[in-house]
Short mmCIF file of C-alpha atoms and ligand atoms in Angstrom, two decimals:
data_model
loop_
_atom_site.label_atom_id
_atom_site.label_comp_id
_atom_site.label_asym_id
_atom_site.label_seq_id
_atom_site.Cartn_x
_atom_site.Cartn_y
_atom_site.Cartn_z
CA MET A 1 26.06 -72.31 -138.72
CA ALA A 2 28.62 -75.18 -139.27
CA ASP A 3 30.50 -76.98 -136.48
CA MET A 4 33.98 -75.38 -138.15
CA ILE A 5 35.16 -71.61 -138.08
CA ARG A 6 37.37 -70.89 -141.31
CA ALA A 7 39.58 -68.18 -139.83
CA ALA A 8 42.72 -66.94 -141.72
CA VAL A 9 46.13 -68.36 -139.07
CA GLN A 10 49.45 -66.69 -139.85
CA THR A 11 52.19 -68.83 -139.52
CA GLY A 12 55.44 -66.80 -140.24
CA PRO A 13 56.71 -63.77 -142.14
CA ARG A 14 54.35 -63.57 -144.94
CA GLN A 15 52.90 -67.03 -144.58
CA ILE A 16 48.99 -67.02 -143.98
CA GLU A 17 47.04 -70.21 -144.53
CA ILE A 18 42.95 -70.84 -143.78
CA ARG A 19 42.70 -73.59 -141.23
CA GLU A 20 39.32 -74.58 -139.16
CA PHE A 21 38.68 -74.13 -135.42
CA PRO A 22 35.60 -76.36 -133.65
CA ARG A 23 33.07 -74.12 -133.08
CA PRO A 24 33.31 -72.80 -129.21
CA VAL A 25 30.52 -74.26 -126.75
CA ILE A 26 29.77 -70.49 -124.97
CA GLY A 27 28.58 -71.40 -121.36
CA PRO A 28 27.42 -69.21 -118.42
CA ASP A 29 30.39 -67.53 -117.51
CA ASP A 30 31.90 -67.07 -120.86
CA GLY A 31 31.57 -64.43 -123.71
CA GLY A 32 30.15 -64.92 -126.79
CA LEU A 33 30.39 -65.66 -130.42
CA LEU A 34 30.66 -62.71 -132.99
CA ARG A 35 29.73 -63.24 -136.44
CA ILE A 36 32.44 -61.30 -138.38
CA GLU A 37 31.06 -59.03 -141.08
CA ALA A 38 34.33 -57.34 -141.83
CA CYS A 39 37.85 -56.05 -140.78
CA GLY A 40 39.91 -53.59 -141.54
CA ILE A 41 43.09 -53.69 -142.39
CA CYS A 42 45.57 -50.91 -141.28
CA GLY A 43 49.53 -50.58 -140.95
CA SER A 44 50.40 -52.34 -138.19
CA ASP A 45 48.92 -55.26 -140.08
CA VAL A 46 51.14 -54.97 -142.91
CA GLU A 47 54.18 -55.13 -139.84
CA GLN A 48 52.82 -57.90 -138.42
CA TYR A 49 52.27 -59.42 -141.62
CA LYS A 50 56.05 -58.76 -142.57
CA GLY A 51 57.19 -60.06 -139.21
CA ASN A 52 58.22 -56.97 -137.96
CA LEU A 53 56.69 -56.11 -134.81
CA GLY A 54 59.24 -58.16 -132.73
CA ARG A 55 57.91 -61.01 -130.64
CA GLN A 56 55.02 -62.67 -132.18
CA TRP A 57 52.88 -65.62 -130.55
CA LEU A 58 52.76 -67.73 -133.99
CA PRO A 59 50.67 -69.54 -135.06
CA MET A 60 47.71 -67.00 -134.74
CA VAL A 61 44.89 -64.79 -135.97
CA PRO A 62 45.10 -61.41 -137.34
CA GLY A 63 42.82 -58.74 -137.57
CA HIS A 64 42.17 -55.91 -135.14
CA GLU A 65 39.19 -53.96 -136.24
CA PRO A 66 36.36 -56.01 -135.88
CA LEU A 67 32.91 -55.71 -136.62
CA GLY A 68 30.17 -58.25 -136.76
CA ILE A 69 27.12 -59.35 -135.24
CA ILE A 70 26.77 -60.88 -131.62
CA GLU A 71 25.84 -64.88 -132.83
CA GLU A 72 24.94 -65.61 -129.08
CA ALA A 73 26.73 -64.77 -125.99
CA SER A 74 25.72 -65.27 -122.31
CA GLU A 75 23.32 -63.79 -120.46
CA SER A 76 25.97 -62.06 -118.32
CA ALA A 77 28.22 -60.67 -120.86
CA CYS A 78 25.13 -59.41 -122.56
CA ALA A 79 23.86 -57.90 -119.42
CA ARG A 80 28.05 -56.80 -119.24
CA TRP A 81 27.35 -55.29 -122.48
CA GLY A 82 24.15 -53.85 -123.00
CA VAL A 83 23.58 -55.94 -125.94
CA ARG A 84 21.63 -58.69 -127.34
CA PRO A 85 22.32 -61.46 -130.22
CA GLY A 86 21.81 -59.62 -133.68
CA ASP A 87 23.03 -56.50 -132.78
CA ARG A 88 25.64 -55.31 -134.44
CA VAL A 89 29.42 -54.04 -133.02
CA ALA A 90 32.81 -52.81 -132.78
CA VAL A 91 35.53 -54.77 -130.94
CA GLU A 92 38.12 -52.91 -129.96
CA ILE A 93 41.00 -54.64 -129.74
CA LEU A 94 42.38 -54.44 -126.17
CA ILE A 95 41.24 -57.07 -123.59
CA PRO A 96 41.42 -55.38 -119.95
CA CYS A 97 41.05 -56.94 -116.66
CA ARG A 98 39.11 -53.82 -115.80
CA SER A 99 40.31 -53.79 -112.16
CA CYS A 100 43.62 -53.01 -112.20
CA ASP A 101 44.69 -49.11 -110.85
CA LEU A 102 45.19 -48.19 -114.25
CA CYS A 103 41.69 -49.82 -115.73
CA LEU A 104 39.74 -47.58 -112.95
CA ALA A 105 41.67 -44.83 -114.01
CA GLY A 106 40.36 -45.00 -117.50
CA ARG A 107 44.08 -45.96 -118.80
CA TYR A 108 43.18 -50.12 -119.69
CA MET A 109 44.78 -49.29 -122.82
CA SER A 110 48.22 -49.97 -120.45
CA CYS A 111 46.16 -52.69 -117.88
CA ARG A 112 49.01 -54.69 -116.02
CA ASN A 113 46.88 -57.83 -116.16
CA ARG A 114 45.27 -57.77 -119.79
CA VAL A 115 43.61 -60.54 -120.71
CA GLY A 116 45.02 -60.53 -124.25
CA SER A 117 43.92 -58.95 -127.22
CA HIS A 118 41.80 -59.63 -130.59
CA GLY A 119 44.01 -59.80 -133.80
CA GLY A 120 46.99 -58.38 -131.69
CA SER A 121 50.34 -60.84 -130.24
CA GLN A 122 47.86 -63.67 -128.93
CA PRO A 123 49.10 -67.28 -129.63
CA ALA A 124 46.07 -69.17 -131.31
CA SER A 125 47.09 -72.03 -128.73
CA ARG A 126 45.40 -70.07 -125.96
CA GLY A 127 41.85 -70.48 -125.55
CA LEU A 128 39.89 -71.47 -128.50
CA GLY A 129 42.23 -69.36 -130.63
CA LEU A 130 39.13 -67.31 -132.58
CA TRP A 131 40.55 -64.21 -131.52
CA GLY A 132 41.37 -62.13 -134.55
CA GLY A 133 38.93 -60.82 -137.02
CA PHE A 134 40.53 -62.47 -140.06
CA ALA A 135 37.99 -64.98 -139.06
CA GLU A 136 34.28 -66.07 -139.88
CA TYR A 137 33.62 -65.55 -136.34
CA ILE A 138 35.40 -64.84 -133.02
CA HIS A 139 35.04 -65.86 -129.65
CA LEU A 140 34.51 -62.54 -126.98
CA HIS A 141 36.03 -62.59 -123.89
CA PRO A 142 33.74 -61.46 -121.22
CA ASN A 143 36.25 -58.24 -120.89
CA SER A 144 36.34 -57.94 -124.33
CA ILE A 145 35.48 -53.99 -125.13
CA LEU A 146 32.01 -53.79 -127.70
CA HIS A 147 30.84 -50.89 -129.06
CA LYS A 148 26.85 -50.49 -130.57
CA VAL A 149 26.55 -49.92 -134.55
CA ARG A 150 23.85 -48.93 -136.26
CA GLY A 151 22.55 -52.12 -138.58
CA ASP A 152 22.05 -49.89 -141.67
CA ILE A 153 25.30 -49.10 -142.94
CA PRO A 154 27.26 -50.83 -145.43
CA ALA A 155 29.90 -53.09 -143.15
CA GLU A 156 32.86 -51.32 -145.08
CA VAL A 157 31.94 -47.89 -143.94
CA ALA A 158 31.02 -49.01 -140.60
CA VAL A 159 34.22 -50.90 -139.92
CA MET A 160 35.99 -47.34 -140.31
CA PHE A 161 35.46 -46.74 -136.15
CA ASN A 162 38.48 -47.96 -136.35
CA PRO A 163 40.68 -45.10 -137.79
CA LEU A 164 37.75 -42.45 -137.63
CA GLY A 165 38.42 -43.12 -133.87
CA ALA A 166 41.99 -42.82 -134.43
CA GLY A 167 41.20 -39.18 -135.89
CA VAL A 168 38.74 -38.54 -133.70
CA ARG A 169 41.57 -39.00 -130.67
CA TRP A 170 44.54 -38.01 -132.17
CA ALA A 171 43.20 -34.09 -133.74
CA CYS A 172 40.14 -33.80 -131.08
CA HIS A 173 41.44 -35.39 -127.51
CA LEU A 174 44.99 -35.03 -127.70
CA GLY A 175 45.52 -32.30 -130.37
CA GLY A 176 42.57 -30.34 -128.88
CA VAL A 177 41.69 -29.04 -132.12
CA GLY A 178 38.93 -26.18 -131.79
CA LEU A 179 36.56 -23.45 -133.36
CA GLY A 180 38.80 -21.98 -135.82
CA ASP A 181 42.09 -23.51 -135.64
CA THR A 182 44.43 -24.46 -138.43
CA VAL A 183 45.35 -27.59 -138.43
CA LEU A 184 48.40 -29.25 -139.98
CA ILE A 185 48.26 -33.12 -140.42
CA LEU A 186 51.66 -34.65 -142.18
CA GLY A 187 50.60 -38.15 -143.65
CA ALA A 188 47.40 -38.75 -145.90
CA GLY A 189 46.70 -42.20 -144.96
CA GLN A 190 43.12 -43.05 -143.43
CA ARG A 191 44.34 -42.00 -140.34
CA GLY A 192 45.14 -38.54 -141.71
CA LEU A 193 42.07 -38.55 -143.89
CA ALA A 194 40.28 -39.40 -140.74
CA ALA A 195 41.93 -36.70 -138.79
CA VAL A 196 40.74 -34.13 -141.44
CA LEU A 197 37.21 -35.46 -141.02
CA ALA A 198 37.49 -35.00 -137.38
CA SER A 199 39.03 -31.50 -137.22
CA ARG A 200 36.58 -30.43 -139.93
CA VAL A 201 33.49 -31.82 -137.65
CA ALA A 202 35.89 -29.90 -134.32
CA GLY A 203 35.38 -26.47 -136.39
CA ALA A 204 38.89 -26.15 -137.52
CA GLY A 205 39.71 -23.04 -139.35
CA THR A 206 42.25 -24.25 -141.71
CA ILE A 207 43.44 -27.77 -142.63
CA ILE A 208 46.60 -28.44 -144.49
CA VAL A 209 47.40 -32.02 -145.43
CA THR A 210 51.05 -33.00 -146.20
CA GLY A 211 51.24 -36.47 -148.69
CA LEU A 212 54.50 -37.76 -150.94
CA SER A 213 54.03 -37.18 -154.53
CA ARG A 214 52.06 -40.61 -155.08
CA ASP A 215 49.69 -40.06 -152.60
CA ALA A 216 48.04 -37.99 -155.31
CA GLY A 217 44.59 -39.76 -155.07
CA LYS A 218 44.70 -39.20 -150.75
CA LEU A 219 45.58 -35.81 -150.96
CA ALA A 220 42.53 -35.34 -153.63
CA LEU A 221 40.24 -37.62 -151.18
CA ALA A 222 41.89 -35.05 -148.42
CA ARG A 223 40.44 -31.79 -150.32
CA GLU A 224 36.94 -34.36 -150.15
CA PHE A 225 36.98 -34.51 -146.40
CA GLY A 226 37.20 -31.18 -145.90
CA ALA A 227 41.56 -29.58 -146.72
CA ASP A 228 41.66 -26.25 -147.70
CA VAL A 229 45.43 -26.68 -148.48
CA VAL A 230 47.32 -30.49 -149.58
CA ILE A 231 51.20 -30.41 -149.64
CA ASP A 232 53.48 -32.59 -151.90
CA VAL A 233 56.11 -32.78 -149.48
CA GLU A 234 58.30 -33.89 -152.51
CA ALA A 235 57.72 -30.42 -154.29
CA GLU A 236 57.56 -28.33 -151.67
CA ASP A 237 58.84 -27.12 -148.37
CA THR A 238 56.05 -27.74 -145.96
CA VAL A 239 57.02 -25.61 -142.69
CA SER A 240 57.44 -22.36 -145.36
CA ARG A 241 54.31 -23.20 -147.07
CA VAL A 242 52.82 -23.16 -142.99
CA ALA A 243 54.39 -19.88 -142.41
CA GLU A 244 53.25 -18.61 -145.84
CA ILE A 245 49.66 -19.69 -145.04
CA THR A 246 49.41 -18.34 -141.41
CA GLY A 247 50.58 -15.53 -141.68
CA GLY A 248 54.54 -16.62 -139.79
CA SER A 249 52.58 -17.59 -137.00
CA GLY A 250 52.44 -21.71 -137.35
CA ALA A 251 49.62 -23.75 -137.08
CA ASP A 252 47.83 -24.17 -133.85
CA VAL A 253 47.86 -28.10 -134.12
CA VAL A 254 50.38 -30.85 -135.62
CA LEU A 255 49.84 -34.12 -135.96
CA GLU A 256 52.67 -36.51 -136.94
CA LEU A 257 51.32 -39.68 -138.68
CA THR A 258 54.02 -40.70 -141.25
CA PRO A 259 55.65 -44.06 -140.73
CA MET A 260 59.10 -44.46 -140.42
CA ALA A 261 60.61 -40.88 -141.79
CA THR A 262 62.01 -38.47 -139.01
CA GLN A 263 61.96 -35.47 -141.32
CA PRO A 264 58.28 -34.92 -140.34
CA ILE A 265 58.44 -34.89 -137.00
CA ARG A 266 61.36 -31.79 -137.07
CA ASP A 267 58.97 -30.18 -139.62
CA ALA A 268 56.25 -30.16 -137.01
CA LEU A 269 58.31 -28.86 -133.63
CA ALA A 270 59.19 -26.02 -136.40
CA ALA A 271 55.49 -25.79 -138.30
CA VAL A 272 53.46 -25.17 -134.72
CA ARG A 273 53.11 -21.75 -133.36
CA TRP A 274 53.83 -20.61 -130.22
CA GLY A 275 52.36 -22.30 -127.56
CA GLY A 276 50.93 -25.14 -130.12
CA ARG A 277 50.58 -28.73 -129.95
CA VAL A 278 51.93 -31.87 -131.41
CA VAL A 279 50.57 -34.73 -131.57
CA LEU A 280 53.03 -37.78 -132.30
CA ALA A 281 51.49 -40.79 -133.44
CA GLY A 282 53.72 -42.43 -136.64
CA LEU A 283 56.18 -44.80 -135.46
CA LYS A 284 59.56 -44.88 -136.60
CA GLY A 285 60.04 -48.81 -136.29
CA GLY A 286 62.52 -47.96 -132.65
CA GLN A 287 65.16 -45.43 -134.52
CA PRO A 288 65.97 -42.30 -132.72
CA ALA A 289 65.39 -39.04 -134.05
CA GLU A 290 67.36 -36.23 -134.02
CA LEU A 291 65.68 -32.99 -132.49
CA SER A 292 65.60 -30.06 -130.73
CA THR A 293 64.78 -30.00 -127.54
CA ASP A 294 65.41 -26.28 -127.32
CA LEU A 295 62.63 -24.94 -130.17
CA ILE A 296 60.13 -27.64 -128.08
CA ILE A 297 61.24 -25.31 -124.35
CA ASN A 298 61.91 -22.24 -126.21
CA LYS A 299 58.01 -22.20 -128.32
CA ALA A 300 56.44 -23.24 -124.99
CA LEU A 301 54.76 -26.64 -126.83
CA THR A 302 52.71 -29.25 -125.41
CA VAL A 303 54.28 -32.52 -127.41
CA VAL A 304 51.66 -35.82 -126.76
CA GLY A 305 52.44 -39.18 -128.01
CA ALA A 306 49.60 -40.93 -129.27
CA PHE A 307 49.08 -44.38 -128.31
CA SER A 308 46.16 -45.96 -130.13
CA VAL A 309 41.89 -45.31 -129.38
CA ASP A 310 40.24 -45.25 -126.39
CA SER A 311 36.44 -45.87 -126.20
CA ARG A 312 35.50 -42.24 -125.68
CA ALA A 313 37.31 -41.90 -129.48
CA TYR A 314 35.56 -44.71 -130.62
CA ALA A 315 32.09 -43.97 -129.20
CA GLU A 316 32.15 -41.03 -131.06
CA ALA A 317 33.69 -41.83 -134.40
CA ILE A 318 30.61 -44.53 -133.75
CA ARG A 319 28.07 -41.83 -133.91
CA LEU A 320 30.35 -39.32 -136.35
CA ILE A 321 29.53 -42.76 -138.94
CA GLU A 322 26.16 -43.29 -138.38
CA THR A 323 25.10 -39.70 -139.04
CA GLY A 324 25.57 -40.62 -142.45
CA ARG A 325 27.30 -36.74 -143.44
CA PHE A 326 30.36 -37.73 -144.23
CA PRO A 327 31.04 -39.46 -148.19
CA LEU A 328 33.32 -42.30 -146.17
CA ALA A 329 32.84 -44.59 -148.41
CA ARG A 330 34.83 -42.39 -150.71
CA MET A 331 38.08 -43.95 -148.60
CA HIS A 332 36.97 -47.51 -148.63
CA THR A 333 39.14 -48.34 -152.03
CA HIS A 334 38.82 -52.57 -151.86
CA THR A 335 37.10 -55.51 -149.98
CA PHE A 336 38.80 -59.24 -149.88
CA GLU A 337 37.86 -62.80 -149.11
CA LEU A 338 39.30 -64.94 -146.26
CA SER A 339 40.96 -66.66 -148.62
CA ASP A 340 42.74 -63.73 -149.32
CA VAL A 341 44.08 -61.85 -146.24
CA SER A 342 47.71 -62.36 -147.85
CA ARG A 343 46.93 -60.31 -151.14
CA ALA A 344 44.41 -57.38 -148.82
CA ILE A 345 47.79 -56.78 -146.65
CA GLU A 346 50.30 -56.58 -149.56
CA THR A 347 47.76 -54.27 -151.48
CA LEU A 348 47.55 -52.08 -148.40
CA ALA A 349 51.48 -52.06 -148.67
CA GLY A 350 51.17 -50.98 -151.95
CA GLU A 351 52.96 -53.79 -153.31
CA VAL A 352 50.21 -54.68 -155.81
CA PRO A 353 51.01 -52.57 -158.91
CA GLY A 354 48.15 -50.61 -159.74
CA GLU A 355 46.35 -50.47 -156.88
CA ASP A 356 46.33 -47.27 -155.35
CA ALA A 357 44.41 -48.24 -151.47
CA VAL A 358 43.76 -46.24 -148.98
CA HIS A 359 40.88 -48.63 -146.45
CA VAL A 360 40.94 -52.10 -146.67
CA ALA A 361 38.78 -54.66 -145.33
CA ILE A 362 38.59 -58.56 -145.26
CA VAL A 363 34.91 -59.59 -145.75
CA PRO A 364 34.29 -63.28 -144.54
CA GLY A 365 30.91 -63.81 -145.31
CA PRO A 366 28.74 -63.96 -148.84
CA SER A 367 29.43 -60.53 -150.90
CA GLU A 368 26.58 -59.69 -152.52
CA PRO A 369 24.34 -57.28 -151.39
CA ARG A 370 27.29 -55.14 -149.78
CA GLY A 371 28.79 -53.81 -153.23
CA ALA A 372 25.21 -52.13 -154.20
CA ALA A 373 24.96 -50.94 -150.54
CA LEU A 374 28.36 -49.18 -150.57
CA THR A 375 27.59 -47.31 -153.87
CA GLY A 376 24.26 -46.79 -152.53
CA LEU A 377 23.00 -43.00 -152.16
CA ARG A 378 22.36 -41.77 -148.63
CA LEU A 379 26.62 -42.45 -147.59
CA SER A 380 28.43 -42.36 -150.74
CA PRO A 381 27.01 -39.69 -153.02
CA LYS A 382 29.12 -40.30 -156.19
CA PRO A 383 29.30 -43.25 -157.79
CA THR A 384 32.53 -44.04 -156.54
CA PRO A 385 35.99 -45.61 -158.32
CA GLY A 386 36.61 -46.84 -155.04
CA ALA A 387 33.46 -49.24 -155.86
CA THR A 388 34.70 -50.51 -158.90
CA LYS A 389 38.25 -51.54 -157.04
CA GLU A 390 36.20 -53.57 -154.68
CA ARG A 391 34.63 -55.51 -157.49
CA ARG A 392 38.48 -56.21 -158.87
CA GLY A 393 39.61 -57.27 -155.25
CA LYS A 394 36.63 -59.73 -155.13
CA GLU A 395 37.62 -61.38 -158.22
CA ALA A 396 41.17 -61.47 -157.71
CA PRO A 397 42.60 -64.98 -157.40
ZN1 ZN B 1 44.69 -51.63 -136.77
ZN1 ZN B 2 43.35 -53.55 -115.42
#
């Protein structure tokens, strides 16, 4: 490989440029070097891009959903991770200390001695700067958390470990979705769709998904992923519709995944059954939400805050992807090259007219074989409009 590594560097709000970094030399106590195959984009990339995340360490390399191949790694790191060069791995965003009391208790997401993060708030000036996934390579810290992923799955599908991990954690681990449960999912973005799939796998009875009128395509996809009922909240009242479907008793589990809007929180509390669970995962930009705590008390509700995704959920999501049983490729709508990171983020944000994005990924390497693999038979049973869009994305200037 070349001596210099290309990476997309954010220098300010809506400002991303390609810069070159010297290739890190991997020493015996170092981590390793990961060649990026694909890096997913989510709503927090959009906020980071716009400069809405409060304090940001700029310049920095964004991209916190990386999937790649271990190019090289120290022997100690390989032993620690259980990998060898050539293995495909998914990388978690957080790099914890792995030894504080929180880490030892499995709450490493709130590690007090965090080393840093891959693509989160991490200055490019720290270390070698190659932390984020919108790059040809990232420099893995020995404490980075990796998950092996089978190599024969199209990269754009394998990289869905991130949204699918959220679906698994929020629906199954935090929501406790079980056999026959009625699940209400507020929001039909990639995480809402992933929650549909996870709920279906967990044995949910009735799955109800809400979206806006402009989410019609996503709601159709929700049905393909196993939703029984979809609700256009601009045409129907969610709470009364759920009451109708459940004979007045309400949903067993409600996941609130909508960004910014606060009405869905009140809808969640109103639509859940007595003794049910509400999982809150839709951030509201710091604004307070008005709600009745009496309702929580009188309905004996469990309300859970869903911070991020953990290792268990990522691992289970990867196993689900590896089964090849789910039409995940249907969710992938756009692939972009490294030089098009801004346009990729704007596409996911819905700022590009005519583009209806669900899952968007940056693929920094050569693009020829993957498009074919994506429309291949096993993971994508039908030829998809997404595949067409994917090609369009690549041709974009
Ligand atoms: Zn993300
Ligand atoms: Zn720790």
